Amino acid sequence: MKVPFHIVSARRQKLAAWLQQRSYVPLNEVCSRFHISEATARRDLAVLADGKQIRRTHGGALAEYNHRFPSFVERQGTASEAKRLIAKEARNMVHPGFDCYLDAGTTNFAIAEELRRAPVTPLTAVTNSLPVAELLAPVEGIAIHLLGGELLPRQSVLVGRAARMALKFYEIDLAFLGAEGLDAEGVWNSQQDIVDLQKGLIARARRVILCADATKLGRKAPVFMARWGEIDLLLIDTGPAEARAGGVPEALLHQAAGHS
């Protein structure tokens, strides 16, 4: 019996959305997830690949999102003044003797730049970001702990089971986390592996500080990370009215200095 086109089309869009949350998916997982045969799965993947939504690989598929996502260097030039303001506020929250987690991403890199310019020591800085680790490594009094794991080269970040397992060795006083989207539901980010690590940090850290510039307001990203009740504070470069309009609870707001 021939399946109606609208049902096939809906399944393919669900498949594409699911793949955006994963790095690599083997063919048998596609079949199991969508209750389809190998032949049907191959046809669906071929159509999505023709539409540039995924990349076919031997025995599976890779989400094209990972290759479209702007590189660390490309993202560094966006909202640079906002990131600088956020970084100054974040640095003032760090106290000697703290164990701090600095997430991957350019806003957290800006925090690392502030800590290099005006060090807080002694300090243990835990990170999964190669640029953050390299930047702070020469600073006397700051001990760098780099989580292991799989390297995502465009993001310059380490993720995966090994990175998540390494968290159990640390008692984090402050975790500075980044995000790609903020709305009334909560916080969103770009990839499942990154979000899985962030969820581990939310569970372990004594205080979770979300650092995001105003361009993230009212936006979603491929993967949901956390509800607002799981975040202790949001550092952002905008006022309460704009943040409320973007869905952020006012009680969580800490406005970056310099915003009028």
PDB file of C-alpha atoms in Angstrom:
ATOM      1  CA  MET A   1       0.000   0.000   0.000  1.00  0.00           C
ATOM      2  CA  LYS A   2       1.405   3.349  -1.053  1.00  0.00           C
ATOM      3  CA  VAL A   3       1.923   5.834   1.801  1.00  0.00           C
ATOM      4  CA  PRO A   4       0.413   9.289   1.073  1.00  0.00           C
ATOM      5  CA  PHE A   5       2.996  11.914   0.143  1.00  0.00           C
ATOM      6  CA  HIS A   6       2.109  14.271   3.012  1.00  0.00           C
ATOM      7  CA  ILE A   7       2.893  11.500   5.535  1.00  0.00           C
ATOM      8  CA  VAL A   8       6.213  10.744   3.829  1.00  0.00           C
ATOM      9  CA  SER A   9       7.071  14.450   3.720  1.00  0.00           C
ATOM     10  CA  ALA A  10       6.227  14.924   7.411  1.00  0.00           C
ATOM     11  CA  ARG A  11       8.389  11.928   8.351  1.00  0.00           C
ATOM     12  CA  ARG A  12      11.334  13.312   6.382  1.00  0.00           C
ATOM     13  CA  GLN A  13      11.068  16.698   8.099  1.00  0.00           C
ATOM     14  CA  LYS A  14      11.003  14.983  11.493  1.00  0.00           C
ATOM     15  CA  LEU A  15      14.037  12.965  10.423  1.00  0.00           C
ATOM     16  CA  ALA A  16      15.875  16.124   9.343  1.00  0.00           C
ATOM     17  CA  ALA A  17      15.090  17.862  12.654  1.00  0.00           C
ATOM     18  CA  TRP A  18      16.258  14.807  14.624  1.00  0.00           C
ATOM     19  CA  LEU A  19      19.505  14.647  12.683  1.00  0.00           C
ATOM     20  CA  GLN A  20      20.204  18.325  13.449  1.00  0.00           C
ATOM     21  CA  GLN A  21      20.420  17.330  17.113  1.00  0.00           C
ATOM     22  CA  ARG A  22      22.957  14.590  16.483  1.00  0.00           C
ATOM     23  CA  SER A  23      26.445  14.525  15.064  1.00  0.00           C
ATOM     24  CA  TYR A  24      26.298  11.143  13.276  1.00  0.00           C
ATOM     25  CA  VAL A  25      23.440   8.631  13.002  1.00  0.00           C
ATOM     26  CA  PRO A  26      23.876   5.101  11.616  1.00  0.00           C
ATOM     27  CA  LEU A  27      21.243   3.691   9.279  1.00  0.00           C
ATOM     28  CA  ASN A  28      19.933   1.123  11.777  1.00  0.00           C
ATOM     29  CA  GLU A  29      19.129   3.906  14.275  1.00  0.00           C
ATOM     30  CA  VAL A  30      17.124   5.734  11.615  1.00  0.00           C
ATOM     31  CA  CYS A  31      15.146   2.554  10.931  1.00  0.00           C
ATOM     32  CA  SER A  32      14.515   1.922  14.618  1.00  0.00           C
ATOM     33  CA  ARG A  33      13.579   5.511  15.432  1.00  0.00           C
ATOM     34  CA  PHE A  34      11.073   5.910  12.588  1.00  0.00           C
ATOM     35  CA  HIS A  35       9.921   2.277  12.282  1.00  0.00           C
ATOM     36  CA  ILE A  36      10.875   2.059   8.613  1.00  0.00           C
ATOM     37  CA  SER A  37      12.777  -0.412   6.475  1.00  0.00           C
ATOM     38  CA  GLU A  38      16.375   0.050   5.354  1.00  0.00           C
ATOM     39  CA  ALA A  39      15.234   0.725   1.809  1.00  0.00           C
ATOM     40  CA  THR A  40      12.810   3.443   2.976  1.00  0.00           C
ATOM     41  CA  ALA A  41      15.448   4.978   5.244  1.00  0.00           C
ATOM     42  CA  ARG A  42      17.913   5.146   2.355  1.00  0.00           C
ATOM     43  CA  ARG A  43      15.314   6.863   0.148  1.00  0.00           C
ATOM     44  CA  ASP A  44      14.507   9.393   2.868  1.00  0.00           C
ATOM     45  CA  LEU A  45      18.185  10.159   3.481  1.00  0.00           C
ATOM     46  CA  ALA A  46      18.827  10.515  -0.245  1.00  0.00           C
ATOM     47  CA  VAL A  47      16.013  13.093  -0.552  1.00  0.00           C
ATOM     48  CA  LEU A  48      17.319  15.063   2.455  1.00  0.00           C
ATOM     49  CA  ALA A  49      20.861  14.949   1.080  1.00  0.00           C
ATOM     50  CA  ASP A  50      19.646  16.254  -2.301  1.00  0.00           C
ATOM     51  CA  GLY A  51      18.020  19.130  -0.410  1.00  0.00           C
ATOM     52  CA  LYS A  52      21.315  19.887   1.384  1.00  0.00           C
ATOM     53  CA  GLN A  53      19.723  19.210   4.774  1.00  0.00           C
ATOM     54  CA  ILE A  54      22.125  16.382   5.644  1.00  0.00           C
ATOM     55  CA  ARG A  55      25.292  14.730   4.350  1.00  0.00           C
ATOM     56  CA  ARG A  56      25.231  11.042   3.519  1.00  0.00           C
ATOM     57  CA  THR A  57      28.028   8.943   4.922  1.00  0.00           C
ATOM     58  CA  HIS A  58      28.884   5.275   4.625  1.00  0.00           C
ATOM     59  CA  GLY A  59      26.163   3.489   6.589  1.00  0.00           C
ATOM     60  CA  GLY A  60      24.408   6.583   7.926  1.00  0.00           C
ATOM     61  CA  ALA A  61      24.028  10.346   7.850  1.00  0.00           C
ATOM     62  CA  LEU A  62      25.676  13.460   9.255  1.00  0.00           C
ATOM     63  CA  ALA A  63      23.679  16.593   9.975  1.00  0.00           C
ATOM     64  CA  GLU A  64      24.640  19.361   7.579  1.00  0.00           C
ATOM     65  CA  TYR A  65      24.137  21.808  10.471  1.00  0.00           C
ATOM     66  CA  ASN A  66      27.572  20.926  11.839  1.00  0.00           C
ATOM     67  CA  HIS A  67      29.159  22.151   8.620  1.00  0.00           C
ATOM     68  CA  ARG A  68      26.953  25.238   8.217  1.00  0.00           C
ATOM     69  CA  PHE A  69      27.489  26.373  11.818  1.00  0.00           C
ATOM     70  CA  PRO A  70      29.811  29.408  11.852  1.00  0.00           C
ATOM     71  CA  SER A  71      33.328  28.681  13.046  1.00  0.00           C
ATOM     72  CA  PHE A  72      34.711  30.087  16.307  1.00  0.00           C
ATOM     73  CA  VAL A  73      36.680  32.721  14.367  1.00  0.00           C
ATOM     74  CA  GLU A  74      33.629  33.708  12.305  1.00  0.00           C
ATOM     75  CA  ARG A  75      31.519  34.157  15.448  1.00  0.00           C
ATOM     76  CA  GLN A  76      34.168  36.129  17.323  1.00  0.00           C
ATOM     77  CA  GLY A  77      33.456  39.295  15.369  1.00  0.00           C
ATOM     78  CA  THR A  78      29.704  39.386  16.105  1.00  0.00           C
ATOM     79  CA  ALA A  79      28.298  41.483  18.996  1.00  0.00           C
ATOM     80  CA  SER A  80      31.845  42.030  20.253  1.00  0.00           C
ATOM     81  CA  GLU A  81      31.016  45.075  22.407  1.00  0.00           C
ATOM     82  CA  ALA A  82      28.119  43.222  24.063  1.00  0.00           C
ATOM     83  CA  LYS A  83      30.383  40.271  24.815  1.00  0.00           C
ATOM     84  CA  ARG A  84      32.986  42.620  26.328  1.00  0.00           C
ATOM     85  CA  LEU A  85      30.379  44.152  28.668  1.00  0.00           C
ATOM     86  CA  ILE A  86      29.078  40.726  29.699  1.00  0.00           C
ATOM     87  CA  ALA A  87      32.634  39.501  30.284  1.00  0.00           C
ATOM     88  CA  LYS A  88      33.427  42.388  32.650  1.00  0.00           C
ATOM     89  CA  GLU A  89      30.383  41.604  34.780  1.00  0.00           C
ATOM     90  CA  ALA A  90      31.201  37.888  34.780  1.00  0.00           C
ATOM     91  CA  ARG A  91      34.801  38.494  35.845  1.00  0.00           C
ATOM     92  CA  ASN A  92      33.558  40.493  38.866  1.00  0.00           C
ATOM     93  CA  MET A  93      31.610  37.428  40.046  1.00  0.00           C
ATOM     94  CA  VAL A  94      34.765  35.318  40.266  1.00  0.00           C
ATOM     95  CA  HIS A  95      36.578  35.185  43.630  1.00  0.00           C
ATOM     96  CA  PRO A  96      39.989  33.776  44.634  1.00  0.00           C
ATOM     97  CA  GLY A  97      39.899  30.066  45.366  1.00  0.00           C
ATOM     98  CA  PHE A  98      36.927  29.375  43.097  1.00  0.00           C
ATOM     99  CA  ASP A  99      36.624  26.447  40.728  1.00  0.00           C
ATOM    100  CA  CYS A 100      34.986  28.006  37.646  1.00  0.00           C
ATOM    101  CA  TYR A 101      33.707  26.417  34.481  1.00  0.00           C
ATOM    102  CA  LEU A 102      34.069  28.408  31.271  1.00  0.00           C
ATOM    103  CA  ASP A 103      31.879  27.059  28.500  1.00  0.00           C
ATOM    104  CA  ALA A 104      32.838  27.004  24.839  1.00  0.00           C
ATOM    105  CA  GLY A 105      31.861  29.929  22.638  1.00  0.00           C
ATOM    106  CA  THR A 106      32.969  33.471  22.013  1.00  0.00           C
ATOM    107  CA  THR A 107      31.202  35.078  24.998  1.00  0.00           C
ATOM    108  CA  ASN A 108      33.030  32.784  27.396  1.00  0.00           C
ATOM    109  CA  PHE A 109      36.226  33.453  25.472  1.00  0.00           C
ATOM    110  CA  ALA A 110      35.644  37.143  26.226  1.00  0.00           C
ATOM    111  CA  ILE A 111      35.384  36.227  29.940  1.00  0.00           C
ATOM    112  CA  ALA A 112      38.717  34.429  29.637  1.00  0.00           C
ATOM    113  CA  GLU A 113      40.179  37.573  28.045  1.00  0.00           C
ATOM    114  CA  GLU A 114      39.025  39.604  31.066  1.00  0.00           C
ATOM    115  CA  LEU A 115      40.562  37.070  33.445  1.00  0.00           C
ATOM    116  CA  ARG A 116      43.822  37.276  31.537  1.00  0.00           C
ATOM    117  CA  ARG A 117      43.742  41.096  31.619  1.00  0.00           C
ATOM    118  CA  ALA A 118      42.853  41.247  35.332  1.00  0.00           C
ATOM    119  CA  PRO A 119      43.537  37.817  36.868  1.00  0.00           C
ATOM    120  CA  VAL A 120      41.661  36.502  39.893  1.00  0.00           C
ATOM    121  CA  THR A 121      44.012  34.138  41.699  1.00  0.00           C
ATOM    122  CA  PRO A 122      44.282  31.470  42.831  1.00  0.00           C
ATOM    123  CA  LEU A 123      41.694  30.062  40.455  1.00  0.00           C
ATOM    124  CA  THR A 124      40.909  26.723  38.869  1.00  0.00           C
ATOM    125  CA  ALA A 125      39.414  27.147  35.401  1.00  0.00           C
ATOM    126  CA  VAL A 126      37.723  24.059  33.960  1.00  0.00           C
ATOM    127  CA  THR A 127      36.746  24.213  30.287  1.00  0.00           C
ATOM    128  CA  ASN A 128      35.976  22.209  27.160  1.00  0.00           C
ATOM    129  CA  SER A 129      37.107  25.098  24.946  1.00  0.00           C
ATOM    130  CA  LEU A 130      40.524  24.879  23.300  1.00  0.00           C
ATOM    131  CA  PRO A 131      40.779  28.689  22.753  1.00  0.00           C
ATOM    132  CA  VAL A 132      39.904  29.391  26.403  1.00  0.00           C
ATOM    133  CA  ALA A 133      42.473  26.876  27.654  1.00  0.00           C
ATOM    134  CA  GLU A 134      45.214  28.258  25.390  1.00  0.00           C
ATOM    135  CA  LEU A 135      44.434  31.864  26.343  1.00  0.00           C
ATOM    136  CA  LEU A 136      44.540  31.323  30.114  1.00  0.00           C
ATOM    137  CA  ALA A 137      47.337  28.731  30.225  1.00  0.00           C
ATOM    138  CA  PRO A 138      50.171  31.317  30.629  1.00  0.00           C
ATOM    139  CA  VAL A 139      48.439  33.223  33.473  1.00  0.00           C
ATOM    140  CA  GLU A 140      50.229  32.622  36.776  1.00  0.00           C
ATOM    141  CA  GLY A 141      47.871  31.506  39.511  1.00  0.00           C
ATOM    142  CA  ILE A 142      45.192  30.117  37.174  1.00  0.00           C
ATOM    143  CA  ALA A 143      45.216  26.322  36.881  1.00  0.00           C
ATOM    144  CA  ILE A 144      43.674  25.102  33.610  1.00  0.00           C
ATOM    145  CA  HIS A 145      41.779  21.799  33.487  1.00  0.00           C
ATOM    146  CA  LEU A 146      40.700  20.822  29.980  1.00  0.00           C
ATOM    147  CA  LEU A 147      37.976  18.191  29.681  1.00  0.00           C
ATOM    148  CA  GLY A 148      38.726  15.375  27.273  1.00  0.00           C
ATOM    149  CA  GLY A 149      36.404  14.157  24.548  1.00  0.00           C
ATOM    150  CA  GLU A 150      35.615  14.340  20.847  1.00  0.00           C
ATOM    151  CA  LEU A 151      36.757  17.507  19.075  1.00  0.00           C
ATOM    152  CA  LEU A 152      34.229  19.523  17.088  1.00  0.00           C
ATOM    153  CA  PRO A 153      36.698  21.497  14.962  1.00  0.00           C
ATOM    154  CA  ARG A 154      34.462  24.355  13.793  1.00  0.00           C
ATOM    155  CA  GLN A 155      33.434  25.130  17.359  1.00  0.00           C
ATOM    156  CA  SER A 156      36.918  24.344  18.815  1.00  0.00           C
ATOM    157  CA  VAL A 157      35.198  22.390  21.561  1.00  0.00           C
ATOM    158  CA  LEU A 158      35.503  18.967  23.200  1.00  0.00           C
ATOM    159  CA  VAL A 159      32.292  17.005  23.825  1.00  0.00           C
ATOM    160  CA  GLY A 160      31.014  13.477  24.295  1.00  0.00           C
ATOM    161  CA  ARG A 161      30.902  10.828  27.002  1.00  0.00           C
ATOM    162  CA  ALA A 162      34.526  11.334  28.095  1.00  0.00           C
ATOM    163  CA  ALA A 163      33.923  15.047  28.699  1.00  0.00           C
ATOM    164  CA  ARG A 164      30.740  14.347  30.660  1.00  0.00           C
ATOM    165  CA  MET A 165      32.439  11.681  32.753  1.00  0.00           C
ATOM    166  CA  ALA A 166      35.307  14.058  33.610  1.00  0.00           C
ATOM    167  CA  LEU A 167      32.898  16.453  35.340  1.00  0.00           C
ATOM    168  CA  LYS A 168      32.593  14.109  38.323  1.00  0.00           C
ATOM    169  CA  PHE A 169      36.143  15.064  39.345  1.00  0.00           C
ATOM    170  CA  TYR A 170      35.213  18.714  39.916  1.00  0.00           C
ATOM    171  CA  GLU A 171      33.165  20.706  42.404  1.00  0.00           C
ATOM    172  CA  ILE A 172      32.229  23.769  40.347  1.00  0.00           C
ATOM    173  CA  ASP A 173      31.493  26.992  42.236  1.00  0.00           C
ATOM    174  CA  LEU A 174      30.484  29.000  39.182  1.00  0.00           C
ATOM    175  CA  ALA A 175      29.563  27.676  35.751  1.00  0.00           C
ATOM    176  CA  PHE A 176      29.455  30.249  32.952  1.00  0.00           C
ATOM    177  CA  LEU A 177      27.370  28.758  30.140  1.00  0.00           C
ATOM    178  CA  GLY A 178      26.561  30.023  26.654  1.00  0.00           C
ATOM    179  CA  ALA A 179      23.510  29.542  24.443  1.00  0.00           C
ATOM    180  CA  GLU A 180      22.213  30.156  20.928  1.00  0.00           C
ATOM    181  CA  GLY A 181      18.609  30.966  21.783  1.00  0.00           C
ATOM    182  CA  LEU A 182      16.467  32.328  24.645  1.00  0.00           C
ATOM    183  CA  ASP A 183      12.685  32.362  24.733  1.00  0.00           C
ATOM    184  CA  ALA A 184       9.758  31.919  27.124  1.00  0.00           C
ATOM    185  CA  GLU A 185      10.334  28.140  27.257  1.00  0.00           C
ATOM    186  CA  GLY A 186      13.947  28.511  28.324  1.00  0.00           C
ATOM    187  CA  VAL A 187      17.414  28.103  26.846  1.00  0.00           C
ATOM    188  CA  TRP A 188      18.418  26.531  23.510  1.00  0.00           C
ATOM    189  CA  ASN A 189      21.718  25.546  21.970  1.00  0.00           C
ATOM    190  CA  SER A 190      23.198  24.271  18.754  1.00  0.00           C
ATOM    191  CA  GLN A 191      23.947  20.573  19.215  1.00  0.00           C
ATOM    192  CA  GLN A 192      22.941  17.629  21.393  1.00  0.00           C
ATOM    193  CA  ASP A 193      26.480  16.751  22.539  1.00  0.00           C
ATOM    194  CA  ILE A 194      27.056  20.332  23.720  1.00  0.00           C
ATOM    195  CA  VAL A 195      23.717  20.426  25.540  1.00  0.00           C
ATOM    196  CA  ASP A 196      24.355  17.053  27.216  1.00  0.00           C
ATOM    197  CA  LEU A 197      27.558  18.455  28.728  1.00  0.00           C
ATOM    198  CA  GLN A 198      25.813  21.669  29.783  1.00  0.00           C
ATOM    199  CA  LYS A 199      23.077  19.673  31.515  1.00  0.00           C
ATOM    200  CA  GLY A 200      25.770  17.850  33.478  1.00  0.00           C
ATOM    201  CA  LEU A 201      27.165  21.197  34.581  1.00  0.00           C
ATOM    202  CA  ILE A 202      23.748  22.513  35.580  1.00  0.00           C
ATOM    203  CA  ALA A 203      23.362  19.445  37.807  1.00  0.00           C
ATOM    204  CA  ARG A 204      26.800  19.827  39.451  1.00  0.00           C
ATOM    205  CA  ALA A 205      27.566  23.547  39.710  1.00  0.00           C
ATOM    206  CA  ARG A 206      26.709  25.500  42.841  1.00  0.00           C
ATOM    207  CA  ARG A 207      25.717  28.488  40.699  1.00  0.00           C
ATOM    208  CA  VAL A 208      24.876  28.580  36.975  1.00  0.00           C
ATOM    209  CA  ILE A 209      25.364  31.876  35.128  1.00  0.00           C
ATOM    210  CA  LEU A 210      24.047  32.046  31.576  1.00  0.00           C
ATOM    211  CA  CYS A 211      25.945  34.536  29.397  1.00  0.00           C
ATOM    212  CA  ALA A 212      24.241  35.630  26.183  1.00  0.00           C
ATOM    213  CA  ASP A 213      24.027  38.809  24.142  1.00  0.00           C
ATOM    214  CA  ALA A 214      20.697  40.358  23.177  1.00  0.00           C
ATOM    215  CA  THR A 215      20.743  38.901  19.651  1.00  0.00           C
ATOM    216  CA  LYS A 216      19.803  35.531  21.211  1.00  0.00           C
ATOM    217  CA  LEU A 217      16.504  36.835  22.634  1.00  0.00           C
ATOM    218  CA  GLY A 218      13.297  35.388  21.216  1.00  0.00           C
ATOM    219  CA  ARG A 219      15.188  32.712  19.295  1.00  0.00           C
ATOM    220  CA  LYS A 220      15.220  28.939  19.308  1.00  0.00           C
ATOM    221  CA  ALA A 221      18.096  26.646  18.331  1.00  0.00           C
ATOM    222  CA  PRO A 222      18.026  22.953  17.375  1.00  0.00           C
ATOM    223  CA  VAL A 223      18.273  21.561  20.935  1.00  0.00           C
ATOM    224  CA  PHE A 224      16.499  22.574  24.161  1.00  0.00           C
ATOM    225  CA  MET A 225      18.964  22.969  27.032  1.00  0.00           C
ATOM    226  CA  ALA A 226      17.199  24.148  30.205  1.00  0.00           C
ATOM    227  CA  ARG A 227      14.136  25.750  31.676  1.00  0.00           C
ATOM    228  CA  TRP A 228      14.593  29.104  33.388  1.00  0.00           C
ATOM    229  CA  GLY A 229      14.157  27.518  36.802  1.00  0.00           C
ATOM    230  CA  GLU A 230      17.443  25.667  36.296  1.00  0.00           C
ATOM    231  CA  ILE A 231      19.429  28.880  35.718  1.00  0.00           C
ATOM    232  CA  ASP A 232      20.554  31.098  38.608  1.00  0.00           C
ATOM    233  CA  LEU A 233      21.327  34.260  36.661  1.00  0.00           C
ATOM    234  CA  LEU A 234      21.345  35.614  33.107  1.00  0.00           C
ATOM    235  CA  LEU A 235      24.068  38.073  32.117  1.00  0.00           C
ATOM    236  CA  ILE A 236      22.833  40.039  29.105  1.00  0.00           C
ATOM    237  CA  ASP A 237      23.460  43.404  27.450  1.00  0.00           C
ATOM    238  CA  THR A 238      19.886  44.666  27.428  1.00  0.00           C
ATOM    239  CA  GLY A 239      17.322  46.135  29.779  1.00  0.00           C
ATOM    240  CA  PRO A 240      14.436  44.422  31.591  1.00  0.00           C
ATOM    241  CA  ALA A 241      11.737  45.439  29.097  1.00  0.00           C
ATOM    242  CA  GLU A 242      13.571  43.928  26.112  1.00  0.00           C
ATOM    243  CA  ALA A 243      14.434  40.798  28.061  1.00  0.00           C
ATOM    244  CA  ARG A 244      10.841  40.315  29.225  1.00  0.00           C
ATOM    245  CA  ALA A 245       9.648  40.735  25.651  1.00  0.00           C
ATOM    246  CA  GLY A 246      12.049  37.938  24.696  1.00  0.00           C
ATOM    247  CA  GLY A 247      10.547  35.628  27.314  1.00  0.00           C
ATOM    248  CA  VAL A 248      13.184  35.945  30.079  1.00  0.00           C
ATOM    249  CA  PRO A 249      11.956  36.113  33.716  1.00  0.00           C
ATOM    250  CA  GLU A 250      13.008  39.477  35.162  1.00  0.00           C
ATOM    251  CA  ALA A 251      14.137  37.879  38.440  1.00  0.00           C
ATOM    252  CA  LEU A 252      17.048  36.198  36.626  1.00  0.00           C
ATOM    253  CA  LEU A 253      18.355  39.309  34.901  1.00  0.00           C
ATOM    254  CA  HIS A 254      21.714  40.885  35.535  1.00  0.00           C
ATOM    255  CA  GLN A 255      22.180  43.714  33.062  1.00  0.00           C
ATOM    256  CA  ALA A 256      25.701  44.202  31.690  1.00  0.00           C
ATOM    257  CA  ALA A 257      27.027  47.653  32.591  1.00  0.00           C
ATOM    258  CA  GLY A 258      27.117  50.182  29.779  1.00  0.00           C
ATOM    259  CA  HIS A 259      23.644  49.416  28.394  1.00  0.00           C
ATOM    260  CA  SER A 260      21.347  52.433  28.552  1.00  0.00           C
TER     261      SER A 260
END
